[in-house]
XYZ file of C-alpha atoms in Angstrom:
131
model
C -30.934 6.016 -15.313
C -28.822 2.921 -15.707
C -26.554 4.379 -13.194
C -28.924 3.316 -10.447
C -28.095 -0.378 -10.887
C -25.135 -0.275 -9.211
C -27.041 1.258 -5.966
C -29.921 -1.101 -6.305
C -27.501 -4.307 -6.696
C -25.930 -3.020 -3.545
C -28.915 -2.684 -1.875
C -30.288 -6.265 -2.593
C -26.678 -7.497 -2.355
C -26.535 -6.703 1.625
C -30.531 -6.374 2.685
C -31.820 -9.245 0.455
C -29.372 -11.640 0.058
C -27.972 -11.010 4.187
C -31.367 -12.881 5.203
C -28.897 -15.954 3.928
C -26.425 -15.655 7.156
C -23.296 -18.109 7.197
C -23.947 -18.287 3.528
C -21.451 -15.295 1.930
C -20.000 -18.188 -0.219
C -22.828 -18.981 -2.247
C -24.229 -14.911 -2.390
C -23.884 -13.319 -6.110
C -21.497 -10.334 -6.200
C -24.287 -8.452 -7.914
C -21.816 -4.986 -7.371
C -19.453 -6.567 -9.469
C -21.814 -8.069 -12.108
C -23.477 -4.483 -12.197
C -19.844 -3.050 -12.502
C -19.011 -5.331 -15.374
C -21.978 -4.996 -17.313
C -21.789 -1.192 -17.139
C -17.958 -1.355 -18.394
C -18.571 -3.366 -20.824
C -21.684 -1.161 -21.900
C -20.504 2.274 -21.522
C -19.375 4.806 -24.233
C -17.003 6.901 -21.784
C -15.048 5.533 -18.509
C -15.686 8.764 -16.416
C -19.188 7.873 -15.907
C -19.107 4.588 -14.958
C -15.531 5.109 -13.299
C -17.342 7.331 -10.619
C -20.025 5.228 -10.197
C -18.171 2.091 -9.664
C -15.887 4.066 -6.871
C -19.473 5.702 -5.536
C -20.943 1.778 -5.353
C -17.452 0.994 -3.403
C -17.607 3.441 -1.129
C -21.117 2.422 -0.049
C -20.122 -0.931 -0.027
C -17.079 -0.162 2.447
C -19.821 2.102 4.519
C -22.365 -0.839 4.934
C -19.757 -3.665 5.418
C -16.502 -5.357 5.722
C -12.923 -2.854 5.457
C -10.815 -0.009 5.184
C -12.724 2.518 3.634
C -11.748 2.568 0.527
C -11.216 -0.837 0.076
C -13.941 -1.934 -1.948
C -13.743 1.213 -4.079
C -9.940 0.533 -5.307
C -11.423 -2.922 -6.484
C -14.441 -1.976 -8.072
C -12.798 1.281 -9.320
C -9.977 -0.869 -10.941
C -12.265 -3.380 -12.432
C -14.613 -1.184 -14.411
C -10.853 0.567 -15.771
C -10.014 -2.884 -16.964
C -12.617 -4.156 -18.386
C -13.501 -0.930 -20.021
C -10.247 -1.231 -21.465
C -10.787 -4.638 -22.769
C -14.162 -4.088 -23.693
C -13.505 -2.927 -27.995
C -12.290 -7.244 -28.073
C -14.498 -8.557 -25.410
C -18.137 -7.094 -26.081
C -18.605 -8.882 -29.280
C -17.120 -12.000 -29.015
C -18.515 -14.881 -27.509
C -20.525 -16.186 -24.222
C -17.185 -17.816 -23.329
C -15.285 -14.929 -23.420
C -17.052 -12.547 -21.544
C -17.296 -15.244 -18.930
C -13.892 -15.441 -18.693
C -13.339 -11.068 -17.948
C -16.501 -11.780 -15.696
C -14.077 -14.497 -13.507
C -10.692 -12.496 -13.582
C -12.901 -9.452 -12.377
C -14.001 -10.941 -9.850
C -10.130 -12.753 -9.090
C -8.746 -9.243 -9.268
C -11.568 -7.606 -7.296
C -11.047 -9.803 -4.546
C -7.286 -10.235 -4.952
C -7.079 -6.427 -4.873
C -9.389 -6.764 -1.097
C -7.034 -9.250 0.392
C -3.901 -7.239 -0.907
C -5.018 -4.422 1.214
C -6.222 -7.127 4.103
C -2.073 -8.217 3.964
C -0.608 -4.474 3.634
C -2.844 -2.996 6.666
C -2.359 -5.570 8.609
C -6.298 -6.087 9.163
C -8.428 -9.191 8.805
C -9.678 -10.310 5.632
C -13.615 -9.828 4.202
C -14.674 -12.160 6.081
C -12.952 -11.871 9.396
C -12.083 -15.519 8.955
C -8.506 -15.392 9.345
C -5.796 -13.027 11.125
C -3.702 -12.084 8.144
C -0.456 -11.380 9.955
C -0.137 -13.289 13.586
């Protein structure tokens, strides 16, 4: 059952909060909030593993990339912060903060990575990668 957040924070994600057009800079990455709290929750890394790269995959399907893109990033990010989770989950507000902002710096660092290496525009189509 708590598996379904990740579709349902996709869902609002791109119906919802893309009523808000021109405003992708100011729209919550409620994927990767959804991805982190379900790392950072889960007993095992298979589950949530599979469900991060199944909420990727949609996410490549209904938007922006490669396909596969989004699922490298989201798939990596739940690995790491599952990792990290034993001296994260019981520390304090400041902390977790801090693996919520480098998940989202690698999640997007890991998009444009594959933006430069495929020779494709970025997330946004806002700028040609290689001229």
């Amino acid at each position: 059952m708590m598996y379904l957040l990740l579709p349902a924070a996709l869902v609002l994600e791109r119906v919802a909060f893309g009523f808000f057009g021109g405003w992708e800079l100011f729209r919550p990455g409620l994927v990767l909030l959804t991805v982190v709290y379900l790392s950072l929750a889960a007993k095992k890394p298979a589950p949530v593993v599979g469900a991060s790269w199944l909420a990727g995959f949609l996410a490549d399907l209904s938007g922006w990339g490669l396909l596969g893109a989004n699922a490298l990033g989201l798939t990596s990010v739940s690995l790491l912060v599952f990792a990290l989770r034993g001296s994260v989950y019981r520390r304090s507000f400041l902390v977790r903060l801090f693996v919520l902002v480098g998940a989202g710096f690698l999640n997007e660092g890991l998009l444009w990575l594959v933006a430069v290496l495929s020779r494709t525009p970025g997330p946004t189509d806002g700028w040609a990668v290689m001229s």
